[in-house]
């Protein structure tokens, strides 16, 4: 329900961070990460964004994901996304 409230008609892709993989199953958005469990700031992830669907429309991170997600990826999120919802330990970000 919380994710559905954030998704707009123009959204196409989602990326889910560590401990948030189940969010892939809660929408019909296309996965947009180098792998399905840990989009991170690696060359592979950003190359994936460039080659396939662009930057994800939605990013979901668990509130403890900062412990295992690179600072560069968290900085990318802070610069390009706004916090649309915080619910039950999960941050749901939407592209600006």
PDB file of N, CA, C and O in Angstrom, residues 41-91:
ATOM      1  N   UNK A  41      26.945   1.842  -5.570  1.00  0.00           N
ATOM      2  CA  UNK A  41      27.742   2.708  -6.432  1.00  0.00           C
ATOM      3  C   UNK A  41      28.986   1.976  -6.908  1.00  0.00           C
ATOM      4  O   UNK A  41      30.064   2.141  -6.397  1.00  0.00           O
ATOM      5  N   UNK A  42      28.782   1.170  -7.877  1.00  0.00           N
ATOM      6  CA  UNK A  42      29.904   0.503  -8.532  1.00  0.00           C
ATOM      7  C   UNK A  42      29.827   0.870 -10.006  1.00  0.00           C
ATOM      8  O   UNK A  42      28.800   1.327 -10.484  1.00  0.00           O
ATOM      9  N   UNK A  43      30.888   0.650 -10.715  1.00  0.00           N
ATOM     10  CA  UNK A  43      30.874   0.903 -12.155  1.00  0.00           C
ATOM     11  C   UNK A  43      29.762   0.102 -12.811  1.00  0.00           C
ATOM     12  O   UNK A  43      29.092   0.583 -13.715  1.00  0.00           O
ATOM     13  N   UNK A  44      29.550  -1.116 -12.349  1.00  0.00           N
ATOM     14  CA  UNK A  44      28.526  -1.971 -12.939  1.00  0.00           C
ATOM     15  C   UNK A  44      27.131  -1.358 -12.791  1.00  0.00           C
ATOM     16  O   UNK A  44      26.363  -1.321 -13.752  1.00  0.00           O
ATOM     17  N   UNK A  45      26.808  -0.851 -11.615  1.00  0.00           N
ATOM     18  CA  UNK A  45      25.474  -0.287 -11.388  1.00  0.00           C
ATOM     19  C   UNK A  45      25.234   0.928 -12.263  1.00  0.00           C
ATOM     20  O   UNK A  45      24.206   1.023 -12.943  1.00  0.00           O
ATOM     21  N   UNK A  46      26.156   1.876 -12.278  1.00  0.00           N
ATOM     22  CA  UNK A  46      25.937   3.074 -13.058  1.00  0.00           C
ATOM     23  C   UNK A  46      26.030   2.795 -14.556  1.00  0.00           C
ATOM     24  O   UNK A  46      25.339   3.424 -15.351  1.00  0.00           O
ATOM     25  N   UNK A  47      26.825   1.829 -14.954  1.00  0.00           N
ATOM     26  CA  UNK A  47      26.841   1.419 -16.358  1.00  0.00           C
ATOM     27  C   UNK A  47      25.499   0.797 -16.726  1.00  0.00           C
ATOM     28  O   UNK A  47      24.976   1.020 -17.822  1.00  0.00           O
ATOM     29  N   UNK A  48      24.935   0.039 -15.814  1.00  0.00           N
ATOM     30  CA  UNK A  48      23.614  -0.558 -16.035  1.00  0.00           C
ATOM     31  C   UNK A  48      22.575   0.532 -16.247  1.00  0.00           C
ATOM     32  O   UNK A  48      21.761   0.459 -17.151  1.00  0.00           O
ATOM     33  N   UNK A  49      22.609   1.564 -15.400  1.00  0.00           N
ATOM     34  CA  UNK A  49      21.664   2.674 -15.555  1.00  0.00           C
ATOM     35  C   UNK A  49      21.817   3.325 -16.934  1.00  0.00           C
ATOM     36  O   UNK A  49      20.828   3.662 -17.575  1.00  0.00           O
ATOM     37  N   UNK A  50      23.040   3.488 -17.382  1.00  0.00           N
ATOM     38  CA  UNK A  50      23.274   4.137 -18.675  1.00  0.00           C
ATOM     39  C   UNK A  50      22.840   3.250 -19.844  1.00  0.00           C
ATOM     40  O   UNK A  50      22.325   3.735 -20.844  1.00  0.00           O
ATOM     41  N   UNK A  51      23.046   1.950 -19.725  1.00  0.00           N
ATOM     42  CA  UNK A  51      22.787   1.045 -20.841  1.00  0.00           C
ATOM     43  C   UNK A  51      21.322   0.627 -20.961  1.00  0.00           C
ATOM     44  O   UNK A  51      20.868   0.318 -22.052  1.00  0.00           O
ATOM     45  N   UNK A  52      20.604   0.593 -19.856  1.00  0.00           N
ATOM     46  CA  UNK A  52      19.267   0.021 -19.905  1.00  0.00           C
ATOM     47  C   UNK A  52      18.188   1.075 -19.700  1.00  0.00           C
ATOM     48  O   UNK A  52      17.838   1.789 -20.611  1.00  0.00           O
ATOM     49  N   UNK A  53      17.651   1.216 -18.522  1.00  0.00           N
ATOM     50  CA  UNK A  53      16.459   2.034 -18.323  1.00  0.00           C
ATOM     51  C   UNK A  53      16.722   3.415 -17.739  1.00  0.00           C
ATOM     52  O   UNK A  53      15.791   4.114 -17.384  1.00  0.00           O
ATOM     53  N   UNK A  54      17.957   3.803 -17.592  1.00  0.00           N
ATOM     54  CA  UNK A  54      18.234   5.077 -16.942  1.00  0.00           C
ATOM     55  C   UNK A  54      18.171   4.932 -15.429  1.00  0.00           C
ATOM     56  O   UNK A  54      18.067   3.838 -14.903  1.00  0.00           O
ATOM     57  N   UNK A  55      18.226   6.041 -14.746  1.00  0.00           N
ATOM     58  CA  UNK A  55      18.165   5.987 -13.282  1.00  0.00           C
ATOM     59  C   UNK A  55      16.789   5.509 -12.854  1.00  0.00           C
ATOM     60  O   UNK A  55      15.778   5.874 -13.462  1.00  0.00           O
ATOM     61  N   UNK A  56      16.707   4.687 -11.819  1.00  0.00           N
ATOM     62  CA  UNK A  56      15.411   4.156 -11.389  1.00  0.00           C
ATOM     63  C   UNK A  56      14.453   5.278 -10.987  1.00  0.00           C
ATOM     64  O   UNK A  56      14.872   6.298 -10.455  1.00  0.00           O
ATOM     65  N   UNK A  57      13.181   5.069 -11.229  1.00  0.00           N
ATOM     66  CA  UNK A  57      12.170   6.035 -10.790  1.00  0.00           C
ATOM     67  C   UNK A  57      11.987   5.967  -9.276  1.00  0.00           C
ATOM     68  O   UNK A  57      11.803   6.981  -8.616  1.00  0.00           O
ATOM     69  N   UNK A  58      12.038   4.756  -8.744  1.00  0.00           N
ATOM     70  CA  UNK A  58      11.831   4.512  -7.312  1.00  0.00           C
ATOM     71  C   UNK A  58      13.040   3.756  -6.775  1.00  0.00           C
ATOM     72  O   UNK A  58      13.533   2.824  -7.427  1.00  0.00           O
ATOM     73  N   UNK A  59      13.515   4.133  -5.598  1.00  0.00           N
ATOM     74  CA  UNK A  59      14.542   3.367  -4.889  1.00  0.00           C
ATOM     75  C   UNK A  59      14.013   3.099  -3.487  1.00  0.00           C
ATOM     76  O   UNK A  59      13.493   4.000  -2.822  1.00  0.00           O
ATOM     77  N   UNK A  60      14.142   1.852  -3.052  1.00  0.00           N
ATOM     78  CA  UNK A  60      13.718   1.480  -1.704  1.00  0.00           C
ATOM     79  C   UNK A  60      14.944   0.994  -0.940  1.00  0.00           C
ATOM     80  O   UNK A  60      15.668   0.117  -1.411  1.00  0.00           O
ATOM     81  N   UNK A  61      15.154   1.572   0.225  1.00  0.00           N
ATOM     82  CA  UNK A  61      16.263   1.163   1.087  1.00  0.00           C
ATOM     83  C   UNK A  61      15.745   0.895   2.489  1.00  0.00           C
ATOM     84  O   UNK A  61      14.886   1.632   2.992  1.00  0.00           O
ATOM     85  N   UNK A  62      16.262  -0.135   3.111  1.00  0.00           N
ATOM     86  CA  UNK A  62      15.964  -0.410   4.516  1.00  0.00           C
ATOM     87  C   UNK A  62      16.701   0.605   5.364  1.00  0.00           C
ATOM     88  O   UNK A  62      17.755   1.107   4.963  1.00  0.00           O
ATOM     89  N   UNK A  63      16.172   0.925   6.525  1.00  0.00           N
ATOM     90  CA  UNK A  63      16.820   1.967   7.331  1.00  0.00           C
ATOM     91  C   UNK A  63      18.199   1.565   7.835  1.00  0.00           C
ATOM     92  O   UNK A  63      18.965   2.415   8.262  1.00  0.00           O
ATOM     93  N   UNK A  64      18.549   0.301   7.754  1.00  0.00           N
ATOM     94  CA  UNK A  64      19.913  -0.104   8.119  1.00  0.00           C
ATOM     95  C   UNK A  64      20.793  -0.322   6.888  1.00  0.00           C
ATOM     96  O   UNK A  64      21.942  -0.718   7.011  1.00  0.00           O
ATOM     97  N   UNK A  65      20.253  -0.033   5.697  1.00  0.00           N
ATOM     98  CA  UNK A  65      21.009  -0.283   4.466  1.00  0.00           C
ATOM     99  C   UNK A  65      22.265   0.574   4.369  1.00  0.00           C
ATOM    100  O   UNK A  65      23.212   0.207   3.689  1.00  0.00           O
ATOM    101  N   UNK A  66      22.266   1.723   5.053  1.00  0.00           N
ATOM    102  CA  UNK A  66      23.441   2.584   5.031  1.00  0.00           C
ATOM    103  C   UNK A  66      24.674   1.903   5.575  1.00  0.00           C
ATOM    104  O   UNK A  66      25.800   2.267   5.235  1.00  0.00           O
ATOM    105  N   UNK A  67      24.469   0.882   6.394  1.00  0.00           N
ATOM    106  CA  UNK A  67      25.599   0.161   6.969  1.00  0.00           C
ATOM    107  C   UNK A  67      26.313  -0.707   5.936  1.00  0.00           C
ATOM    108  O   UNK A  67      27.473  -1.026   6.097  1.00  0.00           O
ATOM    109  N   UNK A  68      25.591  -1.118   4.885  1.00  0.00           N
ATOM    110  CA  UNK A  68      26.186  -2.028   3.903  1.00  0.00           C
ATOM    111  C   UNK A  68      26.155  -1.471   2.484  1.00  0.00           C
ATOM    112  O   UNK A  68      26.543  -2.142   1.548  1.00  0.00           O
ATOM    113  N   UNK A  69      25.658  -0.259   2.326  1.00  0.00           N
ATOM    114  CA  UNK A  69      25.601   0.383   1.020  1.00  0.00           C
ATOM    115  C   UNK A  69      26.691   1.442   0.954  1.00  0.00           C
ATOM    116  O   UNK A  69      26.917   2.155   1.917  1.00  0.00           O
ATOM    117  N   UNK A  70      27.331   1.547  -0.185  1.00  0.00           N
ATOM    118  CA  UNK A  70      28.461   2.471  -0.285  1.00  0.00           C
ATOM    119  C   UNK A  70      28.017   3.917  -0.075  1.00  0.00           C
ATOM    120  O   UNK A  70      26.911   4.300  -0.460  1.00  0.00           O
ATOM    121  N   UNK A  71      28.869   4.721   0.523  1.00  0.00           N
ATOM    122  CA  UNK A  71      28.554   6.144   0.704  1.00  0.00           C
ATOM    123  C   UNK A  71      28.278   6.847  -0.618  1.00  0.00           C
ATOM    124  O   UNK A  71      27.444   7.744  -0.683  1.00  0.00           O
ATOM    125  N   UNK A  72      28.943   6.418  -1.683  1.00  0.00           N
ATOM    126  CA  UNK A  72      28.733   7.041  -2.988  1.00  0.00           C
ATOM    127  C   UNK A  72      27.316   6.814  -3.499  1.00  0.00           C
ATOM    128  O   UNK A  72      26.710   7.705  -4.082  1.00  0.00           O
ATOM    129  N   UNK A  73      26.781   5.626  -3.280  1.00  0.00           N
ATOM    130  CA  UNK A  73      25.418   5.370  -3.724  1.00  0.00           C
ATOM    131  C   UNK A  73      24.427   6.166  -2.884  1.00  0.00           C
ATOM    132  O   UNK A  73      23.467   6.738  -3.406  1.00  0.00           O
ATOM    133  N   UNK A  74      24.658   6.247  -1.590  1.00  0.00           N
ATOM    134  CA  UNK A  74      23.772   7.033  -0.725  1.00  0.00           C
ATOM    135  C   UNK A  74      23.812   8.505  -1.108  1.00  0.00           C
ATOM    136  O   UNK A  74      22.786   9.191  -1.088  1.00  0.00           O
ATOM    137  N   UNK A  75      24.981   8.991  -1.493  1.00  0.00           N
ATOM    138  CA  UNK A  75      25.109  10.374  -1.965  1.00  0.00           C
ATOM    139  C   UNK A  75      24.336  10.569  -3.272  1.00  0.00           C
ATOM    140  O   UNK A  75      23.653  11.577  -3.453  1.00  0.00           O
ATOM    141  N   UNK A  76      24.415   9.607  -4.156  1.00  0.00           N
ATOM    142  CA  UNK A  76      23.654   9.632  -5.404  1.00  0.00           C
ATOM    143  C   UNK A  76      22.151   9.730  -5.109  1.00  0.00           C
ATOM    144  O   UNK A  76      21.433  10.517  -5.722  1.00  0.00           O
ATOM    145  N   UNK A  77      21.690   8.956  -4.163  1.00  0.00           N
ATOM    146  CA  UNK A  77      20.271   8.986  -3.784  1.00  0.00           C
ATOM    147  C   UNK A  77      19.912  10.362  -3.229  1.00  0.00           C
ATOM    148  O   UNK A  77      18.909  10.959  -3.618  1.00  0.00           O
ATOM    149  N   UNK A  78      20.740  10.874  -2.327  1.00  0.00           N
ATOM    150  CA  UNK A  78      20.455  12.186  -1.721  1.00  0.00           C
ATOM    151  C   UNK A  78      20.388  13.303  -2.762  1.00  0.00           C
ATOM    152  O   UNK A  78      19.587  14.216  -2.637  1.00  0.00           O
ATOM    153  N   UNK A  79      21.220  13.226  -3.780  1.00  0.00           N
ATOM    154  CA  UNK A  79      21.278  14.281  -4.789  1.00  0.00           C
ATOM    155  C   UNK A  79      20.161  14.194  -5.825  1.00  0.00           C
ATOM    156  O   UNK A  79      19.745  15.208  -6.368  1.00  0.00           O
ATOM    157  N   UNK A  80      19.680  12.985  -6.106  1.00  0.00           N
ATOM    158  CA  UNK A  80      18.773  12.790  -7.233  1.00  0.00           C
ATOM    159  C   UNK A  80      17.352  12.367  -6.862  1.00  0.00           C
ATOM    160  O   UNK A  80      16.499  12.257  -7.747  1.00  0.00           O
ATOM    161  N   UNK A  81      17.105  12.130  -5.595  1.00  0.00           N
ATOM    162  CA  UNK A  81      15.819  11.617  -5.156  1.00  0.00           C
ATOM    163  C   UNK A  81      15.316  12.397  -3.952  1.00  0.00           C
ATOM    164  O   UNK A  81      16.094  12.994  -3.215  1.00  0.00           O
ATOM    165  N   UNK A  82      14.015  12.362  -3.766  1.00  0.00           N
ATOM    166  CA  UNK A  82      13.442  12.911  -2.538  1.00  0.00           C
ATOM    167  C   UNK A  82      12.782  11.768  -1.775  1.00  0.00           C
ATOM    168  O   UNK A  82      12.353  10.770  -2.371  1.00  0.00           O
ATOM    169  N   UNK A  83      12.753  11.898  -0.467  1.00  0.00           N
ATOM    170  CA  UNK A  83      12.124  10.885   0.365  1.00  0.00           C
ATOM    171  C   UNK A  83      10.618  11.036   0.243  1.00  0.00           C
ATOM    172  O   UNK A  83      10.038  12.014   0.705  1.00  0.00           O
ATOM    173  N   UNK A  84       9.980  10.064  -0.392  1.00  0.00           N
ATOM    174  CA  UNK A  84       8.539  10.122  -0.611  1.00  0.00           C
ATOM    175  C   UNK A  84       7.775   9.517   0.562  1.00  0.00           C
ATOM    176  O   UNK A  84       6.676   9.959   0.883  1.00  0.00           O
ATOM    177  N   UNK A  85       8.374   8.518   1.220  1.00  0.00           N
ATOM    178  CA  UNK A  85       7.676   7.855   2.317  1.00  0.00           C
ATOM    179  C   UNK A  85       8.678   7.090   3.165  1.00  0.00           C
ATOM    180  O   UNK A  85       9.630   6.520   2.654  1.00  0.00           O
ATOM    181  N   UNK A  86       8.440   7.097   4.465  1.00  0.00           N
ATOM    182  CA  UNK A  86       9.178   6.226   5.386  1.00  0.00           C
ATOM    183  C   UNK A  86       8.137   5.374   6.084  1.00  0.00           C
ATOM    184  O   UNK A  86       7.190   5.896   6.666  1.00  0.00           O
ATOM    185  N   UNK A  87       8.274   4.065   5.983  1.00  0.00           N
ATOM    186  CA  UNK A  87       7.281   3.180   6.570  1.00  0.00           C
ATOM    187  C   UNK A  87       7.918   1.888   7.058  1.00  0.00           C
ATOM    188  O   UNK A  87       8.688   1.270   6.332  1.00  0.00           O
ATOM    189  N   UNK A  88       7.628   1.526   8.265  1.00  0.00           N
ATOM    190  CA  UNK A  88       8.053   0.231   8.820  1.00  0.00           C
ATOM    191  C   UNK A  88       9.528  -0.065   8.584  1.00  0.00           C
ATOM    192  O   UNK A  88       9.898  -1.187   8.243  1.00  0.00           O
ATOM    193  N   UNK A  89      10.384   0.930   8.706  1.00  0.00           N
ATOM    194  CA  UNK A  89      11.817   0.714   8.557  1.00  0.00           C
ATOM    195  C   UNK A  89      12.351   0.829   7.150  1.00  0.00           C
ATOM    196  O   UNK A  89      13.511   0.530   6.903  1.00  0.00           O
ATOM    197  N   UNK A  90      11.515   1.262   6.207  1.00  0.00           N
ATOM    198  CA  UNK A  90      11.947   1.387   4.821  1.00  0.00           C
ATOM    199  C   UNK A  90      11.781   2.816   4.334  1.00  0.00           C
ATOM    200  O   UNK A  90      10.765   3.459   4.581  1.00  0.00           O
ATOM    201  N   UNK A  91      12.803   3.283   3.620  1.00  0.00           N
ATOM    202  CA  UNK A  91      12.755   4.580   2.956  1.00  0.00           C
ATOM    203  C   UNK A  91      12.357   4.334   1.502  1.00  0.00           C
ATOM    204  O   UNK A  91      12.995   3.536   0.815  1.00  0.00           O
TER     205      UNK A  91
END
